[in-house]
Amino acid sequence: MMNKIYDSILETIGNTPIVKIRNIGPANVNLFAKVESFNPMGSVKDRLALGVIENAEQRGELKPGQTIVEATSGNTGIGLAMVCAQKGYPLVITMAESFSVERRKLMRFLGAEVILTPAKEKGTGMVKKADELAKKHGWWQPRQFENPANADMHERTTAKEILEAFSDRELHYWVSGYGTGGTFNGVSRVLRNKSSSTKIILCEPDNAQLVGSQIKQTRNEDGSANVSHPSFNPHLMQGWTPDFIPLLLEEAVDREAYDELLPVDGNFAKQCSRDLAQKEGIFVGVSGGATFAGALKIAEIAEAGANILCMLPDTGERYLSTPLFENISVDMTEKEKEISHSTPGFHLAE
Ligand code: PMP
């Protein structure tokens, strides 16, 4: 970020730092992370929110003051809520009740309405609800899973930032997971073109290998998924791999945008997220831990001196009520009690 006065909060989206990892992983390779929590609402999805809304404004599809409705597991909703607040659009979010409570509250704090859908209906349920509402009320839908403006934003911003940062050295590997596939689609397009020696690594949960199964997703005419993918299982990486293959992801997979597909274990992802916090001071959610887990696997097999970059999509602050924090104590631990008792004053009664 430069020392300048920004025109509005929207100008601070993107241009996130790429940070060298110093204390985790093999010493003979260089691990780097693009830290998307530096976006104003703390996730990569701020880019998408601005990208799809400005694109719809330019095409005249979104009218001033028109309500926006979208199905989202949280980060997109939070990003949209920020952009809508600044630009003056009312926002309605549909979201499965199983996602973290912090996310609902954040969106409501930013002025959005959050409509919860049954957990058992999974991602497709919340998408169907958003469709119903849009049809009934004439609201505008960003359609993050199919809207090409999502991937285009990553082509214009994320990918450009990566190329600029690596202008003085080769980028051997770029590692990403997928939610909508917007990041993967947009960045892979640019890397294939302008950094063709970069190997692109796509990660997905080991218990929900949708791409790995090679089973095609069935779709409605508008490209949205019409059923849950048979290989989907609930997994720990909130924000990654919905219960269907998004159109934006499929497009990139069809043009062979990845060199390797890596399954990632959810418990290892949580461990990586904790390691990033406790050994690097980098505070990310589970999907960041999962992408970093993928980068570590690559680090083990990469040639000496390889430069490996992974995406860290969001902040860990969004997961306080989730399994990521399950071992983090509210009460004092044994070690903390010992420290407390090492001097005579100010003890809690026990
Ligand atoms: N991680 C988290 C926490 C996310 O919210 C998202 C977006 N849903 C992603 C990763 C994946 O990003 P994309 O939608 O660009 O594939």
CSV table of C-alpha atoms and ligand atoms in Angstrom, one decimal:
chain,number,residue,atom,x,y,z
A,1,MET,CA,0.0,0.0,0.0
A,2,MET,CA,1.3,3.4,-0.9
A,3,ASN,CA,1.2,6.5,1.3
A,4,LYS,CA,-1.7,8.2,-0.5
A,5,ILE,CA,-5.3,9.3,0.2
A,6,TYR,CA,-7.7,6.8,-1.3
A,7,ASP,CA,-10.9,8.0,-3.0
A,8,SER,CA,-13.0,5.4,-1.1
A,9,ILE,CA,-12.6,2.1,0.6
A,10,LEU,CA,-13.1,0.4,-2.8
A,11,GLU,CA,-9.7,1.7,-4.0
A,12,THR,CA,-8.0,-0.3,-1.2
A,13,ILE,CA,-9.1,-3.6,-2.7
A,14,GLY,CA,-6.3,-5.8,-4.1
A,15,ASN,CA,-2.5,-5.1,-4.2
A,16,THR,CA,-2.1,-7.6,-1.3
A,17,PRO,CA,1.4,-8.4,-0.1
A,18,ILE,CA,3.4,-11.4,-1.1
A,19,VAL,CA,5.3,-12.6,2.0
A,20,LYS,CA,8.2,-15.0,2.3
A,21,ILE,CA,7.7,-17.9,4.6
A,22,ARG,CA,10.8,-18.1,6.9
A,23,ASN,CA,10.3,-20.8,9.5
A,24,ILE,CA,8.2,-23.6,7.9
A,25,GLY,CA,9.1,-26.1,5.2
A,26,PRO,CA,12.3,-27.4,3.6
A,27,ALA,CA,15.3,-25.0,3.6
A,28,ASN,CA,16.3,-25.7,0.0
A,29,VAL,CA,13.2,-24.0,-1.6
A,30,ASN,CA,11.5,-20.6,-1.3
A,31,LEU,CA,7.9,-20.5,-0.1
A,32,PHE,CA,5.9,-17.4,-0.6
A,33,ALA,CA,2.3,-16.6,0.3
A,34,LYS,CA,-0.1,-14.0,-1.1
A,35,VAL,CA,-1.9,-12.7,1.9
A,36,GLU,CA,-5.5,-11.8,0.9
A,37,SER,CA,-6.5,-10.8,4.4
A,38,PHE,CA,-5.1,-7.4,3.6
A,39,ASN,CA,-8.2,-6.7,1.6
A,40,PRO,CA,-10.5,-4.3,3.4
A,41,MET,CA,-13.0,-7.0,4.6
A,42,GLY,CA,-10.3,-9.5,5.1
A,43,SER,CA,-10.7,-11.9,2.1
A,44,VAL,CA,-9.9,-12.5,-1.6
A,45,LYS,CA,-13.7,-12.1,-2.3
A,46,ASP,CA,-13.5,-8.4,-2.0
A,47,ARG,CA,-12.0,-8.5,-5.4
A,48,LEU,CA,-14.9,-10.5,-6.9
A,49,ALA,CA,-17.5,-8.2,-5.2
A,50,LEU,CA,-16.1,-5.1,-6.8
A,51,GLY,CA,-15.4,-6.8,-10.1
A,52,VAL,CA,-18.9,-8.2,-10.7
A,53,ILE,CA,-20.7,-5.1,-9.5
A,54,GLU,CA,-18.6,-2.6,-11.6
A,55,ASN,CA,-19.0,-4.9,-14.6
A,56,ALA,CA,-22.8,-5.0,-14.2
A,57,GLU,CA,-22.9,-1.2,-13.8
A,58,GLN,CA,-20.9,-0.8,-17.0
A,59,ARG,CA,-23.2,-3.1,-19.0
A,60,GLY,CA,-26.2,-1.3,-17.6
A,61,GLU,CA,-27.5,-4.6,-16.1
A,62,LEU,CA,-27.5,-3.2,-12.5
A,63,LYS,CA,-29.6,-0.1,-12.0
A,64,PRO,CA,-28.9,2.5,-9.3
A,65,GLY,CA,-30.5,1.5,-6.0
A,66,GLN,CA,-31.5,-2.0,-7.3
A,67,THR,CA,-31.4,-4.8,-4.7
A,68,ILE,CA,-28.6,-7.4,-5.1
A,69,VAL,CA,-29.2,-11.0,-4.0
A,70,GLU,CA,-26.6,-13.7,-3.8
A,71,ALA,CA,-26.0,-17.2,-2.4
A,72,THR,CA,-22.7,-17.2,-0.4
A,73,SER,CA,-21.0,-19.1,2.3
A,74,GLY,CA,-19.8,-15.8,3.7
A,75,ASN,CA,-16.7,-14.1,2.3
A,76,THR,CA,-18.5,-13.1,-0.9
A,77,GLY,CA,-21.4,-11.8,1.1
A,78,ILE,CA,-19.1,-9.8,3.3
A,79,GLY,CA,-17.2,-8.4,0.3
A,80,LEU,CA,-20.5,-7.6,-1.4
A,81,ALA,CA,-21.9,-6.0,1.8
A,82,MET,CA,-18.9,-3.7,1.9
A,83,VAL,CA,-19.2,-2.7,-1.8
A,84,CYS,CA,-23.0,-2.3,-1.6
A,85,ALA,CA,-22.7,-0.2,1.5
A,86,GLN,CA,-20.3,2.2,-0.2
A,87,LYS,CA,-22.2,2.3,-3.5
A,88,GLY,CA,-25.7,2.4,-1.9
A,89,TYR,CA,-27.2,-0.9,-3.1
A,90,PRO,CA,-29.5,-2.9,-0.8
A,91,LEU,CA,-28.1,-6.5,-0.3
A,92,VAL,CA,-29.9,-9.8,0.5
A,93,ILE,CA,-27.7,-12.9,1.2
A,94,THR,CA,-28.8,-16.5,1.2
A,95,MET,CA,-26.6,-18.8,3.2
A,96,ALA,CA,-26.8,-22.3,4.6
A,97,GLU,CA,-27.3,-22.3,8.4
A,98,SER,CA,-24.2,-24.5,8.9
A,99,PHE,CA,-21.7,-21.7,8.1
A,100,SER,CA,-20.0,-19.8,10.9
A,101,VAL,CA,-22.1,-17.3,13.0
A,102,GLU,CA,-19.4,-14.6,12.8
A,103,ARG,CA,-20.2,-14.4,9.0
A,104,ARG,CA,-23.9,-13.8,9.5
A,105,LYS,CA,-23.2,-11.1,12.0
A,106,LEU,CA,-20.6,-9.3,9.9
A,107,MET,CA,-22.9,-9.1,6.9
A,108,ARG,CA,-25.8,-7.8,9.1
A,109,PHE,CA,-23.4,-5.3,10.7
A,110,LEU,CA,-22.6,-4.0,7.2
A,111,GLY,CA,-26.3,-3.5,6.5
A,112,ALA,CA,-27.2,-6.7,4.6
A,113,GLU,CA,-30.1,-9.0,5.1
A,114,VAL,CA,-29.1,-12.7,5.7
A,115,ILE,CA,-31.6,-15.4,4.8
A,116,LEU,CA,-30.6,-18.8,6.2
A,117,THR,CA,-31.3,-22.0,4.3
A,118,PRO,CA,-31.4,-25.6,5.7
A,119,ALA,CA,-28.0,-27.2,6.2
A,120,LYS,CA,-29.2,-30.5,4.6
A,121,GLU,CA,-29.8,-28.6,1.3
A,122,LYS,CA,-26.1,-27.7,1.2
A,123,GLY,CA,-24.8,-25.2,-1.4
A,124,THR,CA,-27.4,-26.0,-4.0
A,125,GLY,CA,-30.2,-25.1,-1.6
A,126,MET,CA,-28.9,-21.6,-1.0
A,127,VAL,CA,-28.4,-21.0,-4.7
A,128,LYS,CA,-32.0,-22.1,-5.4
A,129,LYS,CA,-33.3,-19.8,-2.7
A,130,ALA,CA,-31.4,-16.8,-4.2
A,131,ASP,CA,-32.9,-17.7,-7.7
A,132,GLU,CA,-36.4,-17.8,-6.3
A,133,LEU,CA,-36.0,-14.4,-4.6
A,134,ALA,CA,-34.4,-12.8,-7.7
A,135,LYS,CA,-37.3,-14.0,-9.9
A,136,LYS,CA,-40.0,-13.0,-7.5
A,137,HIS,CA,-38.7,-9.5,-6.7
A,138,GLY,CA,-36.7,-8.5,-9.8
A,139,TRP,CA,-33.4,-8.4,-7.9
A,140,TRP,CA,-30.0,-8.6,-9.6
A,141,GLN,CA,-27.8,-11.6,-9.1
A,142,PRO,CA,-24.0,-11.5,-9.3
A,143,ARG,CA,-23.9,-15.3,-9.9
A,144,GLN,CA,-20.4,-15.6,-8.6
A,145,PHE,CA,-20.0,-19.3,-9.7
A,146,GLU,CA,-20.7,-18.5,-13.4
A,147,ASN,CA,-20.1,-14.8,-13.9
A,148,PRO,CA,-17.0,-14.3,-16.1
A,149,ALA,CA,-16.4,-10.9,-14.5
A,150,ASN,CA,-15.3,-12.9,-11.4
A,151,ALA,CA,-12.4,-14.5,-13.2
A,152,ASP,CA,-11.7,-11.4,-15.2
A,153,MET,CA,-11.1,-9.4,-12.0
A,154,HIS,CA,-8.5,-12.0,-11.0
A,155,GLU,CA,-6.9,-11.8,-14.4
A,156,ARG,CA,-6.7,-8.0,-14.2
A,157,THR,CA,-5.6,-7.7,-10.5
A,158,THR,CA,-4.4,-10.9,-8.7
A,159,ALA,CA,-2.5,-12.2,-11.7
A,160,LYS,CA,-1.0,-8.9,-12.6
A,161,GLU,CA,0.2,-8.4,-9.0
A,162,ILE,CA,1.8,-11.8,-9.0
A,163,LEU,CA,3.6,-11.2,-12.3
A,164,GLU,CA,4.9,-7.8,-11.0
A,165,ALA,CA,6.1,-9.3,-7.7
A,166,PHE,CA,8.0,-12.0,-9.5
A,167,SER,CA,9.4,-9.8,-12.3
A,168,ASP,CA,12.9,-10.3,-10.9
A,169,ARG,CA,12.8,-14.1,-10.4
A,170,GLU,CA,11.1,-17.1,-11.8
A,171,LEU,CA,7.9,-18.4,-10.3
A,172,HIS,CA,8.2,-22.2,-10.5
A,173,TYR,CA,4.9,-23.1,-8.8
A,174,TRP,CA,1.6,-21.4,-8.1
A,175,VAL,CA,-0.7,-23.2,-5.7
A,176,SER,CA,-4.5,-22.5,-5.2
A,177,GLY,CA,-7.7,-24.2,-4.1
A,178,TYR,CA,-11.1,-23.3,-5.5
A,179,GLY,CA,-14.4,-22.0,-4.2
A,180,THR,CA,-16.0,-20.4,-7.3
A,181,GLY,CA,-12.8,-21.1,-9.3
A,182,GLY,CA,-12.6,-17.4,-10.0
A,183,THR,CA,-9.0,-17.1,-8.6
A,184,PHE,CA,-7.9,-20.3,-10.4
A,185,ASN,CA,-9.5,-19.4,-13.7
A,186,GLY,CA,-8.3,-15.8,-13.9
A,187,VAL,CA,-4.8,-16.3,-12.6
A,188,SER,CA,-4.1,-19.5,-14.6
A,189,ARG,CA,-5.1,-17.8,-17.8
A,190,VAL,CA,-2.4,-15.1,-17.3
A,191,LEU,CA,0.3,-17.5,-16.0
A,192,ARG,CA,-0.2,-19.9,-19.0
A,193,ASN,CA,0.3,-16.9,-21.3
A,194,LYS,CA,2.9,-14.8,-19.6
A,195,SER,CA,4.7,-17.2,-17.3
A,196,SER,CA,4.5,-20.5,-19.2
A,197,SER,CA,7.1,-22.3,-17.1
A,198,THR,CA,5.1,-21.8,-13.9
A,199,LYS,CA,3.5,-25.1,-12.8
A,200,ILE,CA,0.0,-24.6,-11.6
A,201,ILE,CA,-1.2,-26.7,-8.7
A,202,LEU,CA,-4.9,-27.1,-7.9
A,203,CYS,CA,-5.9,-28.4,-4.5
A,204,GLU,CA,-9.2,-29.9,-3.3
A,205,PRO,CA,-10.2,-31.7,-0.1
A,206,ASP,CA,-9.1,-35.3,0.0
A,207,ASN,CA,-12.7,-36.4,1.0
A,208,ALA,CA,-14.4,-34.3,-1.7
A,209,GLN,CA,-12.3,-34.8,-4.9
A,210,LEU,CA,-14.8,-33.4,-7.4
A,211,VAL,CA,-12.3,-32.6,-10.1
A,212,GLY,CA,-10.3,-35.7,-9.2
A,213,SER,CA,-13.3,-37.9,-9.8
A,214,GLN,CA,-13.5,-36.8,-13.5
A,215,ILE,CA,-17.3,-37.1,-13.1
A,216,LYS,CA,-18.9,-34.3,-15.1
A,217,GLN,CA,-21.2,-31.9,-13.3
A,218,THR,CA,-24.8,-31.7,-14.7
A,219,ARG,CA,-26.1,-28.2,-15.2
A,220,ASN,CA,-29.1,-26.0,-15.9
A,221,GLU,CA,-29.2,-24.0,-19.1
A,222,ASP,CA,-27.7,-21.0,-17.4
A,223,GLY,CA,-24.6,-23.0,-16.4
A,224,SER,CA,-25.5,-23.3,-12.7
A,225,ALA,CA,-25.3,-26.8,-11.2
A,226,ASN,CA,-28.6,-28.6,-10.8
A,227,VAL,CA,-27.6,-31.4,-8.4
A,228,SER,CA,-24.9,-32.1,-5.8
A,229,HIS,CA,-21.9,-33.7,-7.3
A,230,PRO,CA,-21.7,-37.4,-6.4
A,231,SER,CA,-18.1,-37.1,-5.0
A,232,PHE,CA,-18.9,-34.3,-2.6
A,233,ASN,CA,-18.7,-34.9,1.2
A,234,PRO,CA,-18.7,-32.3,3.9
A,235,HIS,CA,-15.1,-31.1,4.6
A,236,LEU,CA,-13.3,-28.8,6.9
A,237,MET,CA,-12.2,-26.2,4.3
A,238,GLN,CA,-14.9,-23.5,4.6
A,239,GLY,CA,-14.8,-21.5,1.3
A,240,TRP,CA,-13.3,-24.3,-0.7
A,241,THR,CA,-15.0,-26.8,-3.0
A,242,PRO,CA,-18.8,-26.4,-2.8
A,243,ASP,CA,-21.0,-29.4,-3.4
A,244,PHE,CA,-20.9,-28.9,-7.1
A,245,ILE,CA,-18.3,-28.0,-9.8
A,246,PRO,CA,-18.7,-24.3,-10.6
A,247,LEU,CA,-18.8,-23.4,-14.3
A,248,LEU,CA,-15.8,-21.0,-13.9
A,249,LEU,CA,-13.8,-23.9,-12.5
A,250,GLU,CA,-14.9,-26.3,-15.2
A,251,GLU,CA,-13.9,-23.9,-17.9
A,252,ALA,CA,-10.4,-23.7,-16.5
A,253,VAL,CA,-10.1,-27.5,-16.0
A,254,ASP,CA,-11.3,-28.1,-19.6
A,255,ARG,CA,-8.5,-25.9,-20.9
A,256,GLU,CA,-6.0,-27.9,-18.8
A,257,ALA,CA,-5.2,-25.0,-16.6
A,258,TYR,CA,-3.5,-27.1,-13.9
A,259,ASP,CA,-0.4,-29.3,-14.1
A,260,GLU,CA,-1.2,-31.2,-10.9
A,261,LEU,CA,-4.2,-31.8,-8.8
A,262,LEU,CA,-3.5,-32.3,-5.0
A,263,PRO,CA,-5.9,-33.7,-2.5
A,264,VAL,CA,-5.5,-32.1,1.0
A,265,ASP,CA,-6.3,-33.5,4.4
A,266,GLY,CA,-8.5,-31.2,6.5
A,267,ASN,CA,-6.8,-31.9,9.8
A,268,PHE,CA,-3.4,-31.2,8.2
A,269,ALA,CA,-4.9,-28.0,6.8
A,270,LYS,CA,-6.0,-26.9,10.3
A,271,GLN,CA,-2.4,-27.7,11.6
A,272,CYS,CA,-0.9,-25.6,8.8
A,273,SER,CA,-3.2,-22.7,9.7
A,274,ARG,CA,-2.1,-22.9,13.3
A,275,ASP,CA,1.6,-23.2,12.2
A,276,LEU,CA,1.3,-20.1,10.0
A,277,ALA,CA,-0.1,-18.2,13.0
A,278,GLN,CA,2.4,-19.5,15.6
A,279,LYS,CA,5.6,-19.7,13.5
A,280,GLU,CA,5.1,-17.0,11.0
A,281,GLY,CA,2.6,-14.6,12.6
A,282,ILE,CA,0.4,-15.0,9.5
A,283,PHE,CA,-3.2,-15.3,10.6
A,284,VAL,CA,-5.4,-17.2,8.1
A,285,GLY,CA,-8.5,-19.4,7.9
A,286,VAL,CA,-8.6,-23.1,7.1
A,287,SER,CA,-8.6,-22.7,3.4
A,288,GLY,CA,-5.3,-20.7,3.7
A,289,GLY,CA,-3.9,-23.6,5.9
A,290,ALA,CA,-5.1,-26.0,3.2
A,291,THR,CA,-3.5,-24.2,0.3
A,292,PHE,CA,-0.3,-23.9,2.4
A,293,ALA,CA,-0.5,-27.7,3.0
A,294,GLY,CA,-0.5,-28.1,-0.8
A,295,ALA,CA,2.5,-25.8,-1.1
A,296,LEU,CA,4.4,-27.9,1.5
A,297,LYS,CA,3.7,-31.1,-0.4
A,298,ILE,CA,5.1,-29.4,-3.5
A,299,ALA,CA,8.1,-28.1,-1.5
A,300,GLU,CA,9.0,-31.7,-0.6
A,301,ILE,CA,9.3,-32.7,-4.3
A,302,ALA,CA,10.4,-29.4,-5.9
A,303,GLU,CA,13.9,-28.9,-7.3
A,304,ALA,CA,16.3,-27.0,-5.1
A,305,GLY,CA,15.9,-23.2,-5.3
A,306,ALA,CA,12.3,-23.4,-6.5
A,307,ASN,CA,10.1,-20.5,-5.9
A,308,ILE,CA,6.6,-21.6,-4.7
A,309,LEU,CA,3.7,-19.2,-4.2
A,310,CYS,CA,0.4,-20.1,-2.6
A,311,MET,CA,-2.8,-18.1,-2.0
A,312,LEU,CA,-3.9,-17.4,1.5
A,313,PRO,CA,-7.6,-16.4,0.9
A,314,ASP,CA,-8.8,-15.0,4.2
A,315,THR,CA,-8.2,-14.1,7.8
A,316,GLY,CA,-8.4,-16.5,10.7
A,317,GLU,CA,-10.6,-14.1,12.7
A,318,ARG,CA,-13.6,-15.4,10.8
A,319,TYR,CA,-13.4,-18.9,12.4
A,320,LEU,CA,-13.5,-18.3,16.1
A,321,SER,CA,-16.6,-20.5,16.5
A,322,THR,CA,-15.4,-23.3,14.1
A,323,PRO,CA,-13.2,-26.4,14.5
A,324,LEU,CA,-10.1,-24.3,13.7
A,325,PHE,CA,-10.2,-23.0,17.2
A,326,GLU,CA,-11.4,-26.2,18.9
A,327,ASN,CA,-8.2,-26.7,20.9
A,328,ILE,CA,-7.9,-23.0,21.9
A,329,SER,CA,-8.8,-22.8,25.5
A,330,VAL,CA,-11.1,-20.1,27.1
A,331,ASP,CA,-9.8,-21.0,30.6
A,332,MET,CA,-6.2,-20.8,31.7
A,333,THR,CA,-4.1,-23.8,30.6
A,334,GLU,CA,-1.8,-25.7,33.0
A,335,LYS,CA,1.2,-23.8,31.7
A,336,GLU,CA,-0.6,-20.5,32.2
A,337,LYS,CA,-1.6,-21.4,35.7
A,338,GLU,CA,2.0,-22.3,36.5
A,339,ILE,CA,3.1,-18.8,35.2
A,340,SER,CA,0.4,-17.2,37.3
A,341,HIS,CA,1.6,-19.1,40.4
A,342,SER,CA,5.2,-18.2,39.9
A,343,THR,CA,4.7,-14.9,41.6
A,344,PRO,CA,2.7,-14.3,44.8
A,345,GLY,CA,0.1,-11.7,43.8
A,346,PHE,CA,-3.1,-11.6,41.7
A,347,HIS,CA,-4.1,-15.2,41.6
A,348,LEU,CA,-7.5,-16.4,40.6
A,349,ALA,CA,-9.2,-18.4,43.3
A,350,GLU,CA,-9.3,-22.1,42.3
B,1,PMP,N1,-11.0,-19.7,0.6
B,1,PMP,C1,-12.0,-19.0,1.1
B,1,PMP,C2,-12.1,-18.8,2.6
B,1,PMP,C3,-13.0,-18.4,0.3
B,1,PMP,O1,-14.1,-17.8,0.9
B,1,PMP,C4,-13.0,-18.6,-1.1
B,1,PMP,C5,-14.0,-18.1,-2.0
B,1,PMP,N2,-15.3,-18.8,-1.8
B,1,PMP,C6,-11.9,-19.3,-1.6
B,1,PMP,C7,-11.0,-19.8,-0.7
B,1,PMP,C8,-11.8,-19.7,-3.1
B,1,PMP,O2,-11.7,-18.6,-4.0
B,1,PMP,P1,-12.4,-18.6,-5.4
B,1,PMP,O3,-13.9,-18.4,-5.2
B,1,PMP,O4,-11.8,-17.5,-6.2
B,1,PMP,O5,-12.2,-19.9,-6.0
